[in-house]
Amino acid sequence: MSLTSTAQTEPLKLNLIENASSGIKSESTIIPDIEGHIAAGYRIIDLPAGNSINKNLQQFSKSHGLSRVSVFIAAFNIVLQRYAGQAALLLGQALVKKNNEIDEIELGHIWSEFDSDMTFIDLATQTDNSILNEAALKKVDRSQIQRITKSFNTGLFQIFFITDTNADNGPGHLTNNQNIITQLLDNIDDLYFGLHFKENSDKFDVSVFFNTKRFNIGFFELFNDRLLNLLNETIKNPGLKLGAYNILGRGELHSLLNDFNNTVVPYSNEKTLFKAFEDQVVKQPKNIAIVRGENKITYDDLNRQANKLAHLLINAGITPGDNIGLLVGRDFDMITGMLGILKAGGAYVPIDPDYPLDRQEYIFNKSSIKVVVADQNYPLKSLIKAEDFILINNAQSENFDDANPGLLIDSKQLAYTIYTSGSTGKPKGVMIEHHSAVNLVSWVNKKFNIDANDSLLFITSMCFDLSVYDIFGMLTAGGTLVIAQKDEIQDVQTLSEMLQRHSITFWDSVPTTMDYLIRTLEKETPFYKYAGLKTVFMSGDWIPVNLPDKIKTFFPKATVVSLGGATEATVWSNFYVVDSVNPLWNSIPYGKPIDNNFFYILNDHLQPVPVGTVGDLFIGGVGVARGYANDLEKTQYSFIADPFHPDNGGMMYRTGDLGRMMPDYNMEFIGRKDNQVKIQGFRVELGEIESTLNNSGLLSNAVVLAKTDRHGTRQLVAYVVDNRNNEVEDEVLKAYLKKTLPDYMVPAIWVKLDRLPLTPNGKIDRNALAVDDGFTPVNTDIIGPETETERMLLNIWKDYFKKDNIGVMSSFFEIGGHSLMAVQILSKLKKTTGKNFQISILYKYPTVRSLAQFIDRETSDYNFKSLVAIKPSGSKAPLYIIHGDGLNVLNFSHLAKHVHREQPVYGLQALGLNGVDEPIDSLPVIAYHYMQEIMQHNPQGPYLLAGYSSGGYVAMEIRKQLIALGREVKMLIIFDTDSEKTEYKDWYSLLPKKAKRHFPRMVQALKFSINQMFRSKALHAPLPTEQKKDTKEFYKLVQKIKSKHITAFRNYQLEPFDGKLYLYRAKISVHYVEYGKYLGWEKYAKKGVELFEIPGDHFSMLQPPHVAMLGDVLQNNIDDVTAGTATAK
């Protein structure tokens, strides 16, 4: 058997393929990756067709003048196209021919284009022509076709169709089949799967060979069913348009459309949002409804205040259905305003007081707002005319009736309009009716047993649709709403305290807020526990896969729920309760629809796609919005008739999201189809920002993307071009955007380009901008100071760093900070503020802003601790590193960046660095002090101990003391420490017997000392006299501590221990007295020394570039030991 291919090329034919290939969409995948596969390899199975389909296909082919293989391939390609969602497919083709009784395989391709106006006969004819033309394309070298199409990510020739005419279909044909496929696999790389079509004059047979790493048998059994279903359909109705054919069988259609969406249940569809609240007023009038700070209000008092406002509005001429603006702060007035507007028959339209004035005015005009309910703080800050305001305070001060108005309000009436980002540069107002919101609230409270014993911490904006459940869900259940203020929301430590202080049972936020809370708890209070929180809702953005388990560490009784949906479908339409996280998940499942809501995953023809196939997400049911306020065109595009459940809501919403149904019938969210992203939980249309920038007159062109930095935070990045040499500053552009857009829509990162990349079609190539271009922003733009403390600190930083391009969000370490710089800055800070600060404070507060906030809220000196959190986050066992002769731990910052992201790193700095505590001259006492702090942080262990330089001896003593307490020490790690403590001996006494043998090494040590001298001189040289004085004072303190430590080390005797030692030795040695390969440690570690040589010298091994190797080797060893593949006791 042989495979033939020639290297001759014909330009005309290559152009034909190149033109055809341009129709392939780069974002599509040929076939989805299905869970359940096994190890890499290939498998062959037969796909049964049956006598009936054999006979019908032969008759159909003859009657239309087509070959059987063309008809079969056409049907095969339709099924593939439904899986891939592409307008064109390019398959590999292998023709098996006999040449002197020897099978030969000739390679080619089959090109198919799909047009919605094509019939099946058209496609089969096109396929027939492609096969016929194959003879003319045989001499096109396959590598050249790949060269042409490689930029399209098509999966070229990853799916093959083997045509085997005059095949032997008798006994043993599978063996022949296997020989042909084996020959093909030997010559083609990374095949996904292929079909082997074998025919003779009587019948055809089909087998499939597939990559077991990507697919399982069940996938192809289902694929075969769909293929045979489609063949039967096309043979019966060959004249139908391609889009009219359904590849799914009735059973599968029923499962996707009905079983999955079996959500219809009775709900209080006649009720309004406020009616259930009024019921609670009757049940429990004296219960607390809202808490804000030290202030509280009961259900009865809240109801009376809302009633007064309602009567005021009615007297002012408000009629049912009117839109009423709500411009208030985060206070009782916010809730009173909502309830009062609804009770008067109006629909509330929240307007954030912090929005730019132009945006406030746009919302006012777009929603045809009749009046604005405001508190007295905001009318003067608005462009809205004064006569359009009703002050909420007037309702309470004047003698209005406080009884329920009792208006008969239809549940199909509007309840609220919330504005979301729009693609044209203007936001869209989503109109939601009462019954839709009532259904949502009813489902949550019933599903998760929310009642009068619950309390929710309100941390979102009233302009964010999460507020709808937060407010009305709690008031409907009879629970308590605790309103957090802006400064409290921004301080997650305060939020964690509020949870306990107010006995919060319900948390609802975007994932980033909860993630920030968890990361802060891990860093600040790792042993925090609060069992009172029973429900955690997260929605609005991707949830980090490891976050649910972390949540349960701090909130052990919490049920973690992932929710999704859209503002256009009343907050949430689907949910997934995260009991445990599957380590194979790429994302948290999107789950299933909530009560009376439906989800459909459809193709471009609005047909359900197969399980495992990516399609467009549509939402149906009673949650679907009425539409967009005063925007008929957008409403007609996004809201269409629901053909699947016309009697339950009647409409469905086109989300613009992509998803797929998984085999367990939970949805998986794939991402946005268009240009929308989520920033801080808010949906942002990038086009709105771009449109605003491009219409500013300040630049030539702009593109905005959302990128994720190395901390997992999504930020907006603006790429701007200005060909007019205006050199417009970033701050000018930001200020312009802030006139019309909220802060979360103003890009954090600005990149100036000479030109934007273009596609071959002349369009802006967003994919080229989206690739990794060294983007590592963590608020890298220059942000100016806002407070006096920030201004003072920023001036100090600029003075010492000798840089002007520093902002309040610049990180001390990322702009070149080191231990000497830290000493100088903190010494200056002590003189300015009168407060002592330890160097390690810069790990906790590395930016000007964070440090300024700490200084402003601190009333006394910072409580000194030896334990410093260098990299506190991560799920692995913490690594504790003891300081070297420098006494502080700043030199470990680079190492912390080069270990695994889940590896926590803590440092131990010397007692006495604060200038208050007396240093210690006993090594066991020093070790005991450090051990106490380690055990306080991590009471049970196990422990990973490391010591750098002289810290190696302290690490050994800590190990000894921990073992004596019955604790497990997994690893003892030494960074470039010799066992004889030569630094602390009278080394002249050692010189005579070593000088001759080790003279070259002593020269190296002398060179090292000289280099260190010049390094220190270079650091001090540019310093003004005052800065040198600050540094000198600090080093006097350091020398005092070091003199005590020298005494401690000289009096300490190392003892052999029953364990293994991990030694990381610098390649360039500065040990002027050589103690052998293992620096003498083999005498002490009874189970041996594992030696790892690291490039660099004693100091540079911890600095780039050498530290990258140290981090990798160290992490591998830690993982081996903690995984049980090695032991250290």
Coordinates of C-alpha atoms in Angstrom, one line a residue, residues 264-583:
V264 CA -43.3 26.0 34.4
V265 CA -44.7 26.4 37.9
P266 CA -47.4 28.5 39.4
Y267 CA -46.3 31.9 40.8
S268 CA -48.0 35.1 42.0
N269 CA -48.3 36.5 38.6
E270 CA -51.1 38.8 39.6
K271 CA -49.0 40.4 42.3
T272 CA -46.8 43.5 42.1
L273 CA -43.3 44.0 43.5
F274 CA -44.6 46.0 46.5
K275 CA -47.6 43.8 47.4
A276 CA -45.6 41.1 49.0
F277 CA -43.8 43.8 51.0
E278 CA -47.1 45.1 52.3
D279 CA -48.1 41.6 53.3
Q280 CA -44.9 41.4 55.5
V281 CA -45.9 44.8 57.0
V282 CA -49.1 43.2 58.3
K283 CA -47.3 40.0 59.5
Q284 CA -44.4 41.7 61.3
P285 CA -44.7 45.5 61.5
K286 CA -42.0 45.9 64.2
N287 CA -39.3 43.8 62.5
I288 CA -36.3 45.6 61.2
A289 CA -36.5 46.2 57.5
I290 CA -33.3 48.2 56.8
V291 CA -30.1 49.0 58.6
R292 CA -27.7 51.7 57.7
G293 CA -24.8 52.3 60.0
E294 CA -26.3 52.8 63.5
N295 CA -29.7 53.7 62.1
K296 CA -32.6 51.2 61.6
I297 CA -36.1 51.3 60.3
T298 CA -39.0 48.9 60.9
Y299 CA -41.3 47.4 58.2
D300 CA -44.2 49.6 59.5
D301 CA -42.2 52.8 59.5
L302 CA -40.7 52.1 56.0
N303 CA -44.2 51.4 54.7
R304 CA -45.6 54.6 56.1
Q305 CA -42.8 56.7 54.6
A306 CA -43.2 55.0 51.2
N307 CA -47.0 55.6 51.4
K308 CA -46.5 59.3 52.0
L309 CA -44.3 59.6 49.0
A310 CA -46.8 57.7 46.9
H311 CA -49.6 60.1 47.9
L312 CA -47.3 63.1 47.1
L313 CA -46.7 61.7 43.6
I314 CA -50.4 60.9 43.0
N315 CA -51.2 64.5 44.1
A316 CA -48.6 65.7 41.7
G317 CA -50.4 64.1 38.8
I318 CA -48.5 60.8 38.4
T319 CA -50.6 58.2 36.7
P320 CA -50.1 54.4 36.3
G321 CA -47.3 53.6 33.8
D322 CA -45.4 56.9 34.2
N323 CA -41.6 56.7 34.4
I324 CA -40.2 58.3 37.6
G325 CA -36.5 59.0 37.9
L326 CA -34.8 58.2 41.2
L327 CA -31.7 60.3 42.1
V328 CA -30.8 59.5 45.7
G329 CA -27.8 58.3 47.7
R330 CA -27.3 55.0 49.6
D331 CA -29.8 55.6 52.3
F332 CA -33.3 54.8 53.5
D333 CA -34.5 57.3 50.9
M334 CA -33.4 54.9 48.1
I335 CA -35.7 52.1 49.3
T336 CA -38.5 54.6 50.3
G337 CA -38.2 56.1 46.8
M338 CA -38.6 52.8 45.0
L339 CA -41.5 51.6 47.0
G340 CA -43.3 55.0 46.9
I341 CA -42.9 55.2 43.1
L342 CA -44.3 51.7 42.6
K343 CA -47.2 52.3 45.0
A344 CA -48.1 55.4 43.1
G345 CA -48.4 53.3 39.9
G346 CA -45.1 54.5 38.4
A347 CA -42.0 52.7 37.2
Y348 CA -38.7 53.8 38.8
V349 CA -35.7 54.7 36.7
P350 CA -32.6 54.7 38.9
I351 CA -30.0 57.5 38.1
D352 CA -26.7 57.2 39.9
P353 CA -25.8 60.5 41.5
D354 CA -22.2 59.8 40.5
Y355 CA -23.0 59.5 36.8
P356 CA -21.7 62.3 34.6
L357 CA -24.3 65.0 34.2
D358 CA -24.7 64.4 30.5
R359 CA -25.5 60.7 31.2
Q360 CA -28.1 61.7 33.8
E361 CA -29.8 64.0 31.4
Y362 CA -29.7 61.4 28.6
I363 CA -31.5 58.8 30.8
F364 CA -34.0 61.4 31.9
N365 CA -34.9 62.3 28.2
K366 CA -34.7 58.7 26.8
S367 CA -37.1 57.2 29.3
S368 CA -39.6 60.2 29.0
I369 CA -39.3 60.6 32.7
K370 CA -42.2 62.7 34.1
V371 CA -40.5 63.7 37.3
V372 CA -37.4 62.9 39.3
V373 CA -37.6 61.9 43.0
A374 CA -34.5 63.1 44.7
D375 CA -33.1 63.9 48.1
Q376 CA -32.0 67.5 48.7
N377 CA -28.3 66.8 48.0
Y378 CA -28.6 66.1 44.3
P379 CA -30.8 68.5 42.3
L380 CA -28.2 71.2 42.2
K381 CA -25.7 68.7 40.8
S382 CA -27.8 67.8 37.8
L383 CA -28.6 69.4 34.4
I384 CA -32.2 68.3 34.8
K385 CA -34.5 71.3 35.2
A386 CA -35.5 72.2 38.8
E387 CA -39.2 72.0 38.1
D388 CA -38.8 68.3 37.2
F389 CA -37.8 67.4 40.8
I390 CA -39.8 66.2 43.7
L391 CA -37.8 66.2 47.0
I392 CA -38.4 63.0 48.9
N393 CA -38.0 64.9 52.2
N394 CA -41.1 66.9 51.4
A395 CA -43.2 63.8 51.6
Q396 CA -42.1 63.3 55.2
S397 CA -42.3 66.9 56.3
E398 CA -45.7 67.6 54.9
N399 CA -49.0 66.1 56.1
F400 CA -49.5 63.3 53.5
D401 CA -51.5 60.2 54.2
D402 CA -49.4 57.3 55.4
A403 CA -52.0 54.6 54.5
N404 CA -51.5 52.2 51.5
P405 CA -52.8 54.0 48.4
G406 CA -54.5 50.8 47.4
L407 CA -54.3 51.4 43.6
L408 CA -55.2 48.4 41.4
I409 CA -52.0 48.0 39.4
D410 CA -51.7 45.4 36.6
S411 CA -48.8 43.0 37.1
K412 CA -48.0 43.5 33.4
Q413 CA -47.3 47.2 34.1
L414 CA -43.7 48.4 34.1
A415 CA -41.9 48.2 37.4
Y416 CA -38.5 49.7 36.5
T417 CA -36.1 50.6 33.7
I418 CA -32.4 50.0 34.2
Y419 CA -29.8 51.3 31.7
T420 CA -27.0 49.1 30.3
S421 CA -24.2 50.0 27.9
G422 CA -25.1 50.4 24.2
S423 CA -23.0 49.9 21.0
T424 CA -23.8 53.3 19.5
G425 CA -22.3 55.3 22.3
K426 CA -25.5 55.6 24.2
P427 CA -26.9 53.3 27.0
K428 CA -30.0 51.2 26.5
G429 CA -32.9 51.3 28.9
V430 CA -34.3 47.8 29.7
M431 CA -38.0 47.8 30.7
I432 CA -39.1 45.1 33.2
E433 CA -42.7 44.4 34.2
H434 CA -43.9 43.6 37.7
H435 CA -44.7 40.0 37.1
S436 CA -41.2 39.3 35.7
A437 CA -39.5 40.6 38.9
V438 CA -42.1 38.8 41.1
N439 CA -41.3 35.5 39.5
L440 CA -37.5 36.0 40.1
V441 CA -38.0 37.0 43.8
S442 CA -40.4 34.1 44.3
W443 CA -38.0 31.6 42.8
V444 CA -35.0 32.7 44.9
N445 CA -36.9 32.8 48.2
K446 CA -38.5 29.4 47.6
K447 CA -35.5 27.6 46.2
F448 CA -33.1 28.8 48.9
N449 CA -35.5 29.0 51.8
I450 CA -35.1 32.8 52.3
D451 CA -37.3 34.1 55.1
A452 CA -37.7 36.6 57.9
N453 CA -34.6 35.2 59.7
D454 CA -32.3 36.3 56.8
S455 CA -30.3 39.4 56.3
L456 CA -28.5 40.6 53.2
L457 CA -25.5 42.9 52.9
F458 CA -26.4 45.4 50.1
I459 CA -23.1 46.3 48.3
T460 CA -24.3 46.9 44.7
S461 CA -25.6 50.1 43.0
M462 CA -29.3 50.6 42.6
C463 CA -28.4 51.0 38.9
F464 CA -27.1 47.5 38.7
D465 CA -29.9 44.9 38.3
L466 CA -28.6 42.8 41.2
S467 CA -30.2 45.4 43.4
V468 CA -33.7 44.3 42.3
Y469 CA -33.4 41.0 44.2
D470 CA -31.3 42.4 47.0
I471 CA -34.0 45.0 47.9
F472 CA -37.3 43.4 47.0
G473 CA -36.2 39.8 47.7
M474 CA -35.4 40.7 51.3
L475 CA -38.5 42.8 51.8
T476 CA -40.7 40.2 50.3
A477 CA -39.2 37.5 52.6
G478 CA -39.5 39.7 55.7
G479 CA -35.7 39.8 56.1
T480 CA -33.3 42.6 56.8
L481 CA -31.4 44.7 54.3
V482 CA -28.1 46.1 55.6
I483 CA -26.9 48.9 53.4
A484 CA -23.1 49.3 53.1
Q485 CA -21.8 52.7 52.4
K486 CA -19.2 53.5 49.6
D487 CA -16.2 53.6 51.9
E488 CA -17.3 50.3 53.6
I489 CA -17.7 48.6 50.2
Q490 CA -14.2 49.6 49.2
D491 CA -12.7 48.2 52.4
V492 CA -13.2 44.4 52.3
Q493 CA -11.9 44.1 55.8
T494 CA -14.8 46.2 57.0
L495 CA -17.2 44.0 54.9
S496 CA -15.9 40.9 56.6
E497 CA -16.6 42.6 60.0
M498 CA -20.0 43.7 58.9
L499 CA -21.0 40.1 58.0
Q500 CA -20.5 39.1 61.6
R501 CA -21.7 42.3 63.3
H502 CA -25.0 42.2 61.4
S503 CA -25.4 38.4 61.3
I504 CA -25.5 38.5 57.5
T505 CA -26.9 35.2 56.0
F506 CA -27.0 36.2 52.3
W507 CA -24.2 37.5 50.1
D508 CA -24.9 38.7 46.5
S509 CA -22.2 40.3 44.3
V510 CA -20.1 40.0 41.2
P511 CA -17.3 37.4 41.5
T512 CA -14.5 40.0 41.7
T513 CA -15.9 41.4 44.9
M514 CA -16.1 38.1 46.6
D515 CA -12.7 37.1 45.2
Y516 CA -11.1 40.3 46.6
L517 CA -12.7 39.6 50.0
I518 CA -11.3 36.0 50.1
R519 CA -7.9 37.1 49.0
T520 CA -7.8 39.8 51.7
L521 CA -9.0 37.3 54.3
E522 CA -6.2 34.9 53.2
K523 CA -3.7 37.6 53.6
E524 CA -4.9 39.5 56.7
T525 CA -6.8 37.0 58.8
P526 CA -6.3 33.5 57.4
F527 CA -8.1 31.9 60.4
Y528 CA -11.3 34.0 60.0
K529 CA -14.4 31.8 60.1
Y530 CA -18.1 32.8 59.9
A531 CA -20.6 30.1 59.9
G532 CA -23.6 32.4 59.8
L533 CA -23.4 33.1 56.0
K534 CA -25.7 30.4 54.4
T535 CA -26.2 31.7 50.8
V536 CA -23.6 33.1 48.4
F537 CA -24.8 34.3 45.0
M538 CA -22.3 35.3 42.3
S539 CA -23.1 36.5 38.9
G540 CA -22.2 39.1 36.3
D541 CA -18.8 37.7 35.2
W542 CA -16.6 34.6 35.1
I543 CA -16.2 32.9 38.5
P544 CA -12.6 31.7 39.2
V545 CA -12.9 27.9 39.3
N546 CA -11.0 27.8 42.6
L547 CA -13.1 30.5 44.3
P548 CA -16.1 28.3 45.6
D549 CA -13.8 26.0 47.6
K550 CA -12.0 29.0 49.1
I551 CA -15.3 30.6 50.0
K552 CA -16.3 27.5 52.0
T553 CA -13.0 27.7 53.9
F554 CA -14.0 30.9 55.5
F555 CA -17.8 30.5 55.3
P556 CA -18.2 26.7 56.0
K557 CA -22.0 26.7 56.0
A558 CA -22.4 28.6 52.8
T559 CA -24.2 27.3 49.7
V560 CA -22.4 28.8 46.7
V561 CA -24.6 29.5 43.7
S562 CA -23.4 30.6 40.3
L563 CA -26.1 32.5 38.3
G564 CA -26.4 34.0 34.8
G565 CA -28.8 35.7 32.5
A566 CA -29.2 39.3 31.4
T567 CA -30.7 42.5 32.5
E568 CA -33.1 42.0 29.6
A569 CA -34.4 38.8 31.2
T570 CA -34.8 40.1 34.8
V571 CA -31.5 39.7 36.5
W572 CA -31.0 35.9 36.5
S573 CA -32.4 33.2 34.3
N574 CA -30.2 30.3 35.1
F575 CA -28.3 28.9 38.1
Y576 CA -25.8 26.2 39.2
V577 CA -25.3 25.2 42.8
V578 CA -21.6 24.6 43.3
D579 CA -21.4 21.6 45.7
S580 CA -17.9 20.6 44.7
V581 CA -15.5 21.8 42.0
N582 CA -14.5 19.3 39.3
P583 CA -10.7 19.7 38.8

